[in-house]
PDB file of C-alpha atoms and ligand atoms in Angstrom:
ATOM      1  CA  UNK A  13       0.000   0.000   0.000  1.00 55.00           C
ATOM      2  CA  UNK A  14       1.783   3.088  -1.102  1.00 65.00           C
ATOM      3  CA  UNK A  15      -0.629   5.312   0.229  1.00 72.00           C
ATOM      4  CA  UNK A  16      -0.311   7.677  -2.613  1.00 82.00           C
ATOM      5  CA  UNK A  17      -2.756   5.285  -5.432  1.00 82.00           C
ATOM      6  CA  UNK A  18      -5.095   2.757  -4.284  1.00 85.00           C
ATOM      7  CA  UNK A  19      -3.403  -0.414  -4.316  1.00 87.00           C
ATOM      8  CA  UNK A  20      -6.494  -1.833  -7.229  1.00 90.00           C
ATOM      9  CA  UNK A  21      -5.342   1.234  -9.607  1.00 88.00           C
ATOM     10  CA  UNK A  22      -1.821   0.630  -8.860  1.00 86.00           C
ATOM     11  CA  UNK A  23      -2.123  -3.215  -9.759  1.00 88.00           C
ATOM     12  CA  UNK A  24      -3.889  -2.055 -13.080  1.00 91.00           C
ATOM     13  CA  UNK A  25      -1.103   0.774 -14.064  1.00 88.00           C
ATOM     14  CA  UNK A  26       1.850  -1.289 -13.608  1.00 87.00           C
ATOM     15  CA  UNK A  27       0.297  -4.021 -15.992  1.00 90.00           C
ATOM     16  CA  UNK A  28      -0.674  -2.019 -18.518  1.00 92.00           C
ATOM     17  CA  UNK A  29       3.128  -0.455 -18.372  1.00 89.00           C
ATOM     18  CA  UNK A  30       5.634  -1.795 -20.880  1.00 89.00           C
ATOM     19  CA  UNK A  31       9.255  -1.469 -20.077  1.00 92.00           C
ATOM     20  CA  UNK A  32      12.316  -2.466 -22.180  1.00 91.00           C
ATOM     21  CA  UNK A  33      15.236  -3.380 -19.486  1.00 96.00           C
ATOM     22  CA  UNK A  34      17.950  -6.254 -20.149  1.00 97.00           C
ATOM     23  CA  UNK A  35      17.646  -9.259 -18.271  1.00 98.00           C
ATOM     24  CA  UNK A  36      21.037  -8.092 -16.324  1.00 98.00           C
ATOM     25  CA  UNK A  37      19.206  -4.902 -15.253  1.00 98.00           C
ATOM     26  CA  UNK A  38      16.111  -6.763 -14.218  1.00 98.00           C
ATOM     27  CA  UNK A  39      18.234  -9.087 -11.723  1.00 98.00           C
ATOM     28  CA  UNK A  40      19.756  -5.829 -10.744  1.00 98.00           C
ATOM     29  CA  UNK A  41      16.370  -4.869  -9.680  1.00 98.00           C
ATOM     30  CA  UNK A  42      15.351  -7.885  -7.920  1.00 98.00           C
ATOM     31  CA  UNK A  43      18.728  -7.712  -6.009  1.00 98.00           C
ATOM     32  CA  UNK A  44      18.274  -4.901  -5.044  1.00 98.00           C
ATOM     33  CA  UNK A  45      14.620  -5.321  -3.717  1.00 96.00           C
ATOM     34  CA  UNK A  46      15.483  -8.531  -2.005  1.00 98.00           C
ATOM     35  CA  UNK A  47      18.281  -6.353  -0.565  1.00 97.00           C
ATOM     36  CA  UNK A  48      16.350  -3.852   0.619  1.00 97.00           C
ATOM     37  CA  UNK A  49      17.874  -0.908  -1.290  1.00 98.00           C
ATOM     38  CA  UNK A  50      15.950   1.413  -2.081  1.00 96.00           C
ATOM     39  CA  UNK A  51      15.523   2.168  -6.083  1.00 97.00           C
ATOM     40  CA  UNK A  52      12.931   3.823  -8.223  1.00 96.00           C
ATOM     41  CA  UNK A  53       9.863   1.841  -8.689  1.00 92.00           C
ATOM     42  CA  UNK A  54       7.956   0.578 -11.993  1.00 92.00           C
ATOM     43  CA  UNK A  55       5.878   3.581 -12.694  1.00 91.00           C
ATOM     44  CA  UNK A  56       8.659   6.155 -11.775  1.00 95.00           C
ATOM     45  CA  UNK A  57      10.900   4.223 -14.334  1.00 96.00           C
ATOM     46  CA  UNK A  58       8.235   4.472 -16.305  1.00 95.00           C
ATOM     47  CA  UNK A  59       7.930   8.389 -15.866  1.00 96.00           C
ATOM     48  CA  UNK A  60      11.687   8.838 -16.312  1.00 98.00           C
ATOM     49  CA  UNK A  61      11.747   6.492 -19.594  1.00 97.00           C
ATOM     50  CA  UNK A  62       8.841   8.942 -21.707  1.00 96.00           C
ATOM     51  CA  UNK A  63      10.865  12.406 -20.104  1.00 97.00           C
ATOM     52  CA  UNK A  64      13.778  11.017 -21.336  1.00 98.00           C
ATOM     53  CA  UNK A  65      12.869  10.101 -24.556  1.00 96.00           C
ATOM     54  CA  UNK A  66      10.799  13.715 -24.972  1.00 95.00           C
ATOM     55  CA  UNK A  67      13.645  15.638 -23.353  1.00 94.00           C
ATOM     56  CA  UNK A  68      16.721  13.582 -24.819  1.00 97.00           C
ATOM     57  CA  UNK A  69      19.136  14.996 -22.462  1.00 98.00           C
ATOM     58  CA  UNK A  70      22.618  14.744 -23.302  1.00 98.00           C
ATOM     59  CA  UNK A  71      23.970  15.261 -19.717  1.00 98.00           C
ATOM     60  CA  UNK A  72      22.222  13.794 -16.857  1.00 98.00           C
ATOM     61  CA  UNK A  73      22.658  14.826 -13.317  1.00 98.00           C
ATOM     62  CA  UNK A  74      22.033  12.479 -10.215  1.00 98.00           C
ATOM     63  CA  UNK A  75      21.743  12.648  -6.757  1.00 98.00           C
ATOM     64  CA  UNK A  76      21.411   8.997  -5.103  1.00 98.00           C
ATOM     65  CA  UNK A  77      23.069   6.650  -6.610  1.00 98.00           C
ATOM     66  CA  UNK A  78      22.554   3.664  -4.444  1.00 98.00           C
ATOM     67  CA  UNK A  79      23.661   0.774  -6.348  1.00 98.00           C
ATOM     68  CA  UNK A  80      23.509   2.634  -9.966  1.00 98.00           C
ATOM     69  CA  UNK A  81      20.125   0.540 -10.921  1.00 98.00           C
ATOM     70  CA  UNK A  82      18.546   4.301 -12.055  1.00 98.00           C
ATOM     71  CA  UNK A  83      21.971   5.004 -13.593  1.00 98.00           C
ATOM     72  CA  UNK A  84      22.604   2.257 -15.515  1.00 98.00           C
ATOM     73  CA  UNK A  85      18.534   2.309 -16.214  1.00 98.00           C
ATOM     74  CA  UNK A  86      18.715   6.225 -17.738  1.00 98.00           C
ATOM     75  CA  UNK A  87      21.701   4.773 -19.673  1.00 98.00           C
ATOM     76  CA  UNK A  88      19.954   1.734 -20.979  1.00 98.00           C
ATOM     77  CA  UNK A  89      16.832   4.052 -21.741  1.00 98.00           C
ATOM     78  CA  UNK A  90      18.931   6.234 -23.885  1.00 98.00           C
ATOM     79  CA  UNK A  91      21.378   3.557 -25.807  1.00 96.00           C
ATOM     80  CA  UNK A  92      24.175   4.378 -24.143  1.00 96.00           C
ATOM     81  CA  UNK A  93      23.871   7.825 -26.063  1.00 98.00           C
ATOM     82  CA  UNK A  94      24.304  10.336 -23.251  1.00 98.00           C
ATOM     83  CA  UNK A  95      26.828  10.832 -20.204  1.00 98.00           C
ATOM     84  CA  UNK A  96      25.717  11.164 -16.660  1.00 98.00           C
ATOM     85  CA  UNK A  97      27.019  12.233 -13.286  1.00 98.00           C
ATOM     86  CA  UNK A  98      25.797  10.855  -9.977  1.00 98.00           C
ATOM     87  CA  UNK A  99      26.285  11.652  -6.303  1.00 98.00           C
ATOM     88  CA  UNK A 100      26.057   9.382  -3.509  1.00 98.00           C
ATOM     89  CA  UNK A 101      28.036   9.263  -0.227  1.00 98.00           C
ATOM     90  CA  UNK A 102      27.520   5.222   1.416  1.00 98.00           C
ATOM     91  CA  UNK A 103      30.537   3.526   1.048  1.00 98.00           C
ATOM     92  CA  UNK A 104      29.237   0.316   0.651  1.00 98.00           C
ATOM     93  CA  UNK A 105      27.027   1.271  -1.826  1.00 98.00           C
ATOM     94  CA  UNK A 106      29.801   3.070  -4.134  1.00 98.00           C
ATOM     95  CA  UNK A 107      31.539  -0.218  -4.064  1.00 98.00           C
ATOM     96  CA  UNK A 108      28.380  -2.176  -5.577  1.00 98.00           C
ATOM     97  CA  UNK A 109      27.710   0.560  -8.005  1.00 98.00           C
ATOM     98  CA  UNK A 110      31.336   0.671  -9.245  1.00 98.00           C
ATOM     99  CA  UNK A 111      30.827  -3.169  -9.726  1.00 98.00           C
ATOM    100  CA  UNK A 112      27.935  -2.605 -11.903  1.00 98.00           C
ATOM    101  CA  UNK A 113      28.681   0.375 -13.691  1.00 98.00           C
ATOM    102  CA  UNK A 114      31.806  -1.896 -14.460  1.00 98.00           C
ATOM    103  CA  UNK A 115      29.754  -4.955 -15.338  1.00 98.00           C
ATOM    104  CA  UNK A 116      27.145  -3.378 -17.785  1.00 98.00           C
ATOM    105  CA  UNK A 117      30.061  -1.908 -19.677  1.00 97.00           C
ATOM    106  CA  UNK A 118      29.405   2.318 -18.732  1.00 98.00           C
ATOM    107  CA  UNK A 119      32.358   2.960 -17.090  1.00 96.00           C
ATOM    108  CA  UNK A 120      33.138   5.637 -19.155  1.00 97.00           C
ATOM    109  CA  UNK A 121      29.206   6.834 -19.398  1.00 98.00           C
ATOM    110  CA  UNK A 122      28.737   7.103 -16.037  1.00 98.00           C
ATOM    111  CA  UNK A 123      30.650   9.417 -13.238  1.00 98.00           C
ATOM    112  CA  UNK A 124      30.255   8.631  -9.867  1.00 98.00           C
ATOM    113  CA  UNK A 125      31.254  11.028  -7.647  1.00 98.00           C
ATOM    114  CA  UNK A 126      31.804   9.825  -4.149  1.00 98.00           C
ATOM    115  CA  UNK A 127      30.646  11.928  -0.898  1.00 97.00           C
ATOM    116  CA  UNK A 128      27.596  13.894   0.336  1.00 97.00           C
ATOM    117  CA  UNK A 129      26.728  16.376  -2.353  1.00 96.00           C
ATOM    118  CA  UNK A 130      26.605  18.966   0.412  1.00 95.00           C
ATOM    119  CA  UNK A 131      30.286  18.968   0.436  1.00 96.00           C
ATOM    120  CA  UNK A 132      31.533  17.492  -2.596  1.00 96.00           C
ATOM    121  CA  UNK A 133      30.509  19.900  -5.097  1.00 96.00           C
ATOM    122  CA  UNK A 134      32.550  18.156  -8.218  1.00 96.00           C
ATOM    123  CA  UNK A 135      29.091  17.710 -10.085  1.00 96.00           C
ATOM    124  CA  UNK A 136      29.235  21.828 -10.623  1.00 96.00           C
ATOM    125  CA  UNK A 137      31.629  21.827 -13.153  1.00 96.00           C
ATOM    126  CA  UNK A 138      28.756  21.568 -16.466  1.00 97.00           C
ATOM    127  CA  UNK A 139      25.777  21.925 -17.578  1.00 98.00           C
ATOM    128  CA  UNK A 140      22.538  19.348 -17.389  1.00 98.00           C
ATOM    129  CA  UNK A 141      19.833  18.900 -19.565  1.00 97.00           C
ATOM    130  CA  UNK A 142      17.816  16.713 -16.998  1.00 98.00           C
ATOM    131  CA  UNK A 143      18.521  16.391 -13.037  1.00 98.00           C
ATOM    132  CA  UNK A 144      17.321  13.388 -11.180  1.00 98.00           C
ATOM    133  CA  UNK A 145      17.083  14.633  -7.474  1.00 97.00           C
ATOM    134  CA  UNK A 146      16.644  10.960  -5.205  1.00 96.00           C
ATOM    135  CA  UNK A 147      18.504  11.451  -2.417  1.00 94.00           C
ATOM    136  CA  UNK A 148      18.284  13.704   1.367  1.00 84.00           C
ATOM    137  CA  UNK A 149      14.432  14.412   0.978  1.00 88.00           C
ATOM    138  CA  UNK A 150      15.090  16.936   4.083  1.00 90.00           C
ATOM    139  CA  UNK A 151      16.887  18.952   2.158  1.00 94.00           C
ATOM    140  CA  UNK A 152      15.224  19.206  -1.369  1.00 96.00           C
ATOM    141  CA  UNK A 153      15.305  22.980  -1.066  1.00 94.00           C
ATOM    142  CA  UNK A 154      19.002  23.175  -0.638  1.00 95.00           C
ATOM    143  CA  UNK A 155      19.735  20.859  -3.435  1.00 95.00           C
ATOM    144  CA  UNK A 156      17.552  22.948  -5.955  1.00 96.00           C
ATOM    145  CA  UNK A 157      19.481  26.346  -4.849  1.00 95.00           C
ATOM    146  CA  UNK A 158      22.959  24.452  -5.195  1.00 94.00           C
ATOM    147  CA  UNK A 159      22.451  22.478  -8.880  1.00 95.00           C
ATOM    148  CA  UNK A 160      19.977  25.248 -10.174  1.00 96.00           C
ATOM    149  CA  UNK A 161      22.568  27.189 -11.715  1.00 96.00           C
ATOM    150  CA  UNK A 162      23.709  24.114 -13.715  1.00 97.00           C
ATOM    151  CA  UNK A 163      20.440  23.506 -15.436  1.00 97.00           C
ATOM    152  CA  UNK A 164      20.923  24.126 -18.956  1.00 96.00           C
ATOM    153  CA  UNK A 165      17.945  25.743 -21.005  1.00 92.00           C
ATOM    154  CA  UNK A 166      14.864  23.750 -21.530  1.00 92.00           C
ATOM    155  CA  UNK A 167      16.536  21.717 -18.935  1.00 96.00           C
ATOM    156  CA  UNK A 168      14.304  19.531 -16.502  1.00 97.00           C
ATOM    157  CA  UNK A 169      14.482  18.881 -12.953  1.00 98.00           C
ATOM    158  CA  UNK A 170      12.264  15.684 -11.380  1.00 98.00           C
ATOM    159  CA  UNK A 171      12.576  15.069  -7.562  1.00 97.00           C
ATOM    160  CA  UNK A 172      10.990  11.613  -6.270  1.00 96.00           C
ATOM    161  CA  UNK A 173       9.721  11.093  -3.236  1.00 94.00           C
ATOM    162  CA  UNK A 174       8.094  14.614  -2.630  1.00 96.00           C
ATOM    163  CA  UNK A 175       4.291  12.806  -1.236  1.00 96.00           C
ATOM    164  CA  UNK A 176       6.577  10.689   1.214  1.00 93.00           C
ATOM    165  CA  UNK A 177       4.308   7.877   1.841  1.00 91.00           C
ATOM    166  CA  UNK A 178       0.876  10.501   1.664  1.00 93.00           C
ATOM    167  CA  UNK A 179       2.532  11.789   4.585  1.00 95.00           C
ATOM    168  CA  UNK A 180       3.161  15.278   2.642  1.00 95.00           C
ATOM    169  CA  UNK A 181      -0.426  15.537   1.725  1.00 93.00           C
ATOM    170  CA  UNK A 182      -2.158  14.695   4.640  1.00 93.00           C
ATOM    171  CA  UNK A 183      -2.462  15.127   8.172  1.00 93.00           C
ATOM    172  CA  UNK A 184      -4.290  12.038   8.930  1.00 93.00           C
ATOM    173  CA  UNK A 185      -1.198   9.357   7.416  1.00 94.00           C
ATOM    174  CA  UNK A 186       1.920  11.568   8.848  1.00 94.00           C
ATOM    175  CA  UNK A 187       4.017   9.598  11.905  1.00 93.00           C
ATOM    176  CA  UNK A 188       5.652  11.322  14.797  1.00 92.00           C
ATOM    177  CA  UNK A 189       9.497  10.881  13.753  1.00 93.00           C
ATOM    178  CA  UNK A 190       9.015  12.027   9.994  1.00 93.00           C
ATOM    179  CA  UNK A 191       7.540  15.333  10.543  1.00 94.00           C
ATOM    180  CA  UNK A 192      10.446  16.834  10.383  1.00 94.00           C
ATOM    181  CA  UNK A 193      11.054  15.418   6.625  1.00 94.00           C
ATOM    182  CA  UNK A 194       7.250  16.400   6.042  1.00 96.00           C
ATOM    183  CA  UNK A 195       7.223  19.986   7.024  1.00 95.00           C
ATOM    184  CA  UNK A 196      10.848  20.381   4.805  1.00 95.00           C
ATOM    185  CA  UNK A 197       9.335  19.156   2.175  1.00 96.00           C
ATOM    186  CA  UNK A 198       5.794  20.754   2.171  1.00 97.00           C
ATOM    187  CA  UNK A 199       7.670  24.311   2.571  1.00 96.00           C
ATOM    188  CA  UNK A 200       9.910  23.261  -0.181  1.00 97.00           C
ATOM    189  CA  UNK A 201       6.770  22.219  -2.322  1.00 97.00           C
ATOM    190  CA  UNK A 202       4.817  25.168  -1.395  1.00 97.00           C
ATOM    191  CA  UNK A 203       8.125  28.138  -2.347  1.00 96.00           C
ATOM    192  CA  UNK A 204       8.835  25.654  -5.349  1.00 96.00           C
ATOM    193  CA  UNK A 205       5.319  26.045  -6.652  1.00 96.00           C
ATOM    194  CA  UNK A 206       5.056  29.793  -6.326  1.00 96.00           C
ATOM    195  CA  UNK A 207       8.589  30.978  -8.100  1.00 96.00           C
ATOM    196  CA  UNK A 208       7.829  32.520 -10.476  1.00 95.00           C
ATOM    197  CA  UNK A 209      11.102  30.717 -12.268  1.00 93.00           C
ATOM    198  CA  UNK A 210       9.894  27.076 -13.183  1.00 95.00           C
ATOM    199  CA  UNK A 211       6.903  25.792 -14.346  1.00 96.00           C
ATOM    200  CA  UNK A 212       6.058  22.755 -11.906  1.00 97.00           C
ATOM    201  CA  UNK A 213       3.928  19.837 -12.174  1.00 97.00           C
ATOM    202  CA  UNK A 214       3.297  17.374  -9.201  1.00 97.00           C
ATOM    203  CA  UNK A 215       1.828  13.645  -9.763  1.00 96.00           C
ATOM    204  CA  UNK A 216       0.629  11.021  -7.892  1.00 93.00           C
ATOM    205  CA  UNK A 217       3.439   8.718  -9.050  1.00 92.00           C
ATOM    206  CA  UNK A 218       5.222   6.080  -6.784  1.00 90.00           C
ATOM    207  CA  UNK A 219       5.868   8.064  -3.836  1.00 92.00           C
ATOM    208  CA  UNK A 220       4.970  11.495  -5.593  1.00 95.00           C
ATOM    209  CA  UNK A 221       6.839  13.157  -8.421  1.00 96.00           C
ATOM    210  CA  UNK A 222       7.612  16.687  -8.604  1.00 97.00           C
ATOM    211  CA  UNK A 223       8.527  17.770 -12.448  1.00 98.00           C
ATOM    212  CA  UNK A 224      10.338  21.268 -12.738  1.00 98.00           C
ATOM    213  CA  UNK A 225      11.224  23.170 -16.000  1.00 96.00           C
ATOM    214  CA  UNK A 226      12.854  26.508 -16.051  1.00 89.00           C
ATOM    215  CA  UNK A 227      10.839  28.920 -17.985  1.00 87.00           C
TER     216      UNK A 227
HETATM  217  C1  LIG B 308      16.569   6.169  -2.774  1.00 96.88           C
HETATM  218  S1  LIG B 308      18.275   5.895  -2.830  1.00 96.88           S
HETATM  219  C2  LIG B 308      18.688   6.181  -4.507  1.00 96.88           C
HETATM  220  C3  LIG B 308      18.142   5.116  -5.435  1.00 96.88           C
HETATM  221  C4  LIG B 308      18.626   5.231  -6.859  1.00 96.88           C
HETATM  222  N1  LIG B 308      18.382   6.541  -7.411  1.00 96.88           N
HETATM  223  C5  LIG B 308      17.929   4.197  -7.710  1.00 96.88           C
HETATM  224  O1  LIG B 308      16.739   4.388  -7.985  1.00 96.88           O
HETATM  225  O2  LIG B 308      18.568   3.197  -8.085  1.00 96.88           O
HETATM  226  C6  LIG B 308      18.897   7.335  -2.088  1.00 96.88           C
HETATM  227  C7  LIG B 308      20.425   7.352  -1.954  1.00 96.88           C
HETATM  228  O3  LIG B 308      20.831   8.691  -1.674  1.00 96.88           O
HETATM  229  C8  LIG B 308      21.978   8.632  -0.858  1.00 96.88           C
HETATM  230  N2  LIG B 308      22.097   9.921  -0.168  1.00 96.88           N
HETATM  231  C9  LIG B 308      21.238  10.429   0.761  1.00 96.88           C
HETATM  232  N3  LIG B 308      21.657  11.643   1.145  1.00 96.88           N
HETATM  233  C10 LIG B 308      22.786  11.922   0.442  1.00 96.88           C
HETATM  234  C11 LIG B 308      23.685  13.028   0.422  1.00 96.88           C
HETATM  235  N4  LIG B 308      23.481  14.098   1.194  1.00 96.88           N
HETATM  236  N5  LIG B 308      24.740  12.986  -0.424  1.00 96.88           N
HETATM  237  C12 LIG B 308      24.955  11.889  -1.225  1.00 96.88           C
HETATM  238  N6  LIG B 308      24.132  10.794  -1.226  1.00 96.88           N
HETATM  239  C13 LIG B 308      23.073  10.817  -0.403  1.00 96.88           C
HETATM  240  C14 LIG B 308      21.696   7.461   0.082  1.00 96.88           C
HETATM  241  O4  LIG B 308      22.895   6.938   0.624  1.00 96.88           O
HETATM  242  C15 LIG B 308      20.966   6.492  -0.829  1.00 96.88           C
HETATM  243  O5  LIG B 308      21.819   5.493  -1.329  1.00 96.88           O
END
């Protein structure tokens, strides 16, 4: 129960979703859900695939990496055709992604750069056409000021994770030691939405999608 869709609707969405993923990246995905890491679900891949394939970015920036499954995912998406830079700061996790960014051959596609993106600011040094923003959902706000300036025009920006469970959305759904991660994010949503800057859309996708475009 995601809390987001009823679970009926959800059931009947990711059915009637066709996905095109190698069999390597689809036992990525299972290990990674029998591992319990965290990675993008169905529908968000989904989501990402179309934007991609509207927006055919030729730089991609990242924050999360995890294990690289949305990486090496954006990569598959786009036949290997663009090169993309992602953040992420658990050690244990940049081992397994270097293993896999290794093993499905984009080595040279795919720049991990290795610390919290609060203090390793290497991913400032170009431009992006599309920004995937998956990690620190306390600090969503912070992350837009610091990468903003690196969105290239017609650029997009898409932030998962921005309903958190329903939690963001309503009252009734939101537990004691996340409301600190709720109220962050609903005043991020809330001066997001009214700058006058970007054009914003917000679904009811996975665990909520924010969609950001510079105008
Ligand atoms: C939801 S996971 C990313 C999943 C990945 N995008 C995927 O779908 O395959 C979020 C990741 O962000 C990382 N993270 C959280 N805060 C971070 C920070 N401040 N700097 C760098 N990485 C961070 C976590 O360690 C975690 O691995």
């Amino acid at each position: 129960m995601s809390n987001i869709v009823n679970d009926d609707i959800n059931e009947f969405i990711i059915k009637n979703t066709r996905l095109d993923l190698s069999n390597d990246l689809m036992d990525l995905e299972v290990y990674a859900l029998e591992n319990n890491v965290p990675i993008i679900d169905k529908q968000v891949q989904n989501f990402i695939s179309i934007m991609l394939k509207i927006n055919i970015p030729k730089n991609i920036l990242e924050f999360g990496t995890a294990i690289g499954f949305s990486s090496i995912f954006m990569c598959e998406q786009l036949q290997g055709n663009v090169e993309i830079t992602t953040v992420e700061r658990d050690k244990n996790r940049i081992i397994k992604a270097k293993e896999n960014f290794k093993k499905f051959g984009y080595e040279n596609k795919i720049r991990l750069i290795e610390g919290d993106c609060f203090e390793n600011f290497e991913y400032l040094d170009r431009g992006y056409d599309f920004i995937f923003i998956d990690s620190s959902k306390s600090h969503y706000e912070k992350l837009l000021n610091n990468c903003i300036q690196n969105l290239n025009k017609n650029g997009i920006i898409i932030f998962d994770n921005v309903l958190y469970k329903g939690m963001v959305a309503s009252d009734s759904l939101v537990v004691k030691r996340k409301k600190t991660i709720v109220n962050n994010m609903r005043k991020f949503l809330k001066n997001v939405v009214n700058d006058t800057r970007f054009s914003t859309m917000l679904l009811p996708i996975g665990d909520g999608i924010m969609i950001l475009r510079r105008n």
